[in-house]
Amino acid sequence: MFDDVLGRFLNHWNVKTVTANLSVNYLMPVPTGQPLTVGVRILSREGRRITMAGTLRLQGEQRDRATAEGIWVETRPDHFERHRNQLSAYLSSSGKDDGPV
């Protein structure tokens, strides 16, 4: 959940990223089916590397139920095409090519 929410936060600012590292600490149980509030902070940016932190609370609570910290890397314009081509080449050379990637 943190990966999705923190990554989408950057996407809303038109910053396309991939997750490099993410650490989550559960401080107490997080019940399912309850409304949640997620807090997001950008801690630093060094070149294409963006370090962010997040908190997870039950709606209306003041205590963190979970915290997260991670690094997202801004993608270059050809990122996904480059990796798609690398994966296709690998699959072709290994005989595992079952179609388009």
mmCIF file of C-alpha atoms in Angstrom, residues 2-57:
data_model
loop_
_atom_site.group_PDB
_atom_site.id
_atom_site.type_symbol
_atom_site.label_atom_id
_atom_site.label_comp_id
_atom_site.label_asym_id
_atom_site.label_seq_id
_atom_site.Cartn_x
_atom_site.Cartn_y
_atom_site.Cartn_z
ATOM 1 C CA PHE A 2 2.807 2.440 0.864
ATOM 2 C CA ASP A 3 4.551 1.695 -2.439
ATOM 3 C CA ASP A 4 1.421 2.570 -4.386
ATOM 4 C CA VAL A 5 0.447 5.686 -2.403
ATOM 5 C CA LEU A 6 3.901 7.244 -2.181
ATOM 6 C CA GLY A 7 4.643 6.525 -5.844
ATOM 7 C CA ARG A 8 1.291 7.988 -6.927
ATOM 8 C CA PHE A 9 1.995 11.095 -4.863
ATOM 9 C CA LEU A 10 4.970 11.829 -7.101
ATOM 10 C CA ASN A 11 2.975 10.908 -10.193
ATOM 11 C CA HIS A 12 0.452 13.658 -9.347
ATOM 12 C CA TRP A 13 3.334 16.112 -9.725
ATOM 13 C CA ASN A 14 4.149 14.515 -13.099
ATOM 14 C CA VAL A 15 7.294 12.889 -11.701
ATOM 15 C CA LYS A 16 7.504 9.328 -13.065
ATOM 16 C CA THR A 17 9.428 7.025 -10.721
ATOM 17 C CA VAL A 18 10.209 3.436 -9.868
ATOM 18 C CA THR A 19 10.714 2.167 -6.337
ATOM 19 C CA ALA A 20 14.329 1.416 -5.449
ATOM 20 C CA ASN A 21 13.882 0.646 -1.755
ATOM 21 C CA LEU A 22 10.995 0.549 0.712
ATOM 22 C CA SER A 23 10.979 -0.300 4.409
ATOM 23 C CA VAL A 24 7.739 -0.603 6.397
ATOM 24 C CA ASN A 25 7.454 -0.765 10.187
ATOM 25 C CA TYR A 26 4.158 -1.944 11.651
ATOM 26 C CA LEU A 27 3.770 -0.354 15.057
ATOM 27 C CA MET A 28 0.380 -1.875 15.913
ATOM 28 C CA PRO A 29 -2.297 -3.903 14.133
ATOM 29 C CA VAL A 30 -3.950 -2.341 11.087
ATOM 30 C CA PRO A 31 -7.512 -3.635 10.848
ATOM 31 C CA THR A 32 -8.966 -4.311 7.408
ATOM 32 C CA GLY A 33 -12.168 -2.701 6.277
ATOM 33 C CA GLN A 34 -11.498 0.526 8.205
ATOM 34 C CA PRO A 35 -10.944 3.975 6.664
ATOM 35 C CA LEU A 36 -7.256 4.890 6.704
ATOM 36 C CA THR A 37 -5.280 8.110 6.434
ATOM 37 C CA VAL A 38 -1.853 8.142 4.805
ATOM 38 C CA GLY A 39 0.651 10.944 5.316
ATOM 39 C CA VAL A 40 3.448 11.571 2.811
ATOM 40 C CA ARG A 41 6.630 13.636 3.195
ATOM 41 C CA ILE A 42 9.496 14.184 0.808
ATOM 42 C CA LEU A 43 12.634 13.964 2.924
ATOM 43 C CA SER A 44 15.227 14.747 0.267
ATOM 44 C CA ARG A 45 16.037 14.793 -3.399
ATOM 45 C CA GLU A 46 19.483 14.122 -4.811
ATOM 46 C CA GLY A 47 19.460 14.170 -8.589
ATOM 47 C CA ARG A 48 16.927 11.550 -9.687
ATOM 48 C CA ARG A 49 16.741 9.906 -6.211
ATOM 49 C CA ILE A 50 13.813 10.988 -4.025
ATOM 50 C CA THR A 51 13.609 9.840 -0.409
ATOM 51 C CA MET A 52 10.130 9.850 1.094
ATOM 52 C CA ALA A 53 8.438 8.827 4.315
ATOM 53 C CA GLY A 54 4.868 7.838 5.002
ATOM 54 C CA THR A 55 2.589 7.260 7.963
ATOM 55 C CA LEU A 56 -0.567 5.179 8.224
ATOM 56 C CA ARG A 57 -3.330 5.893 10.732
#
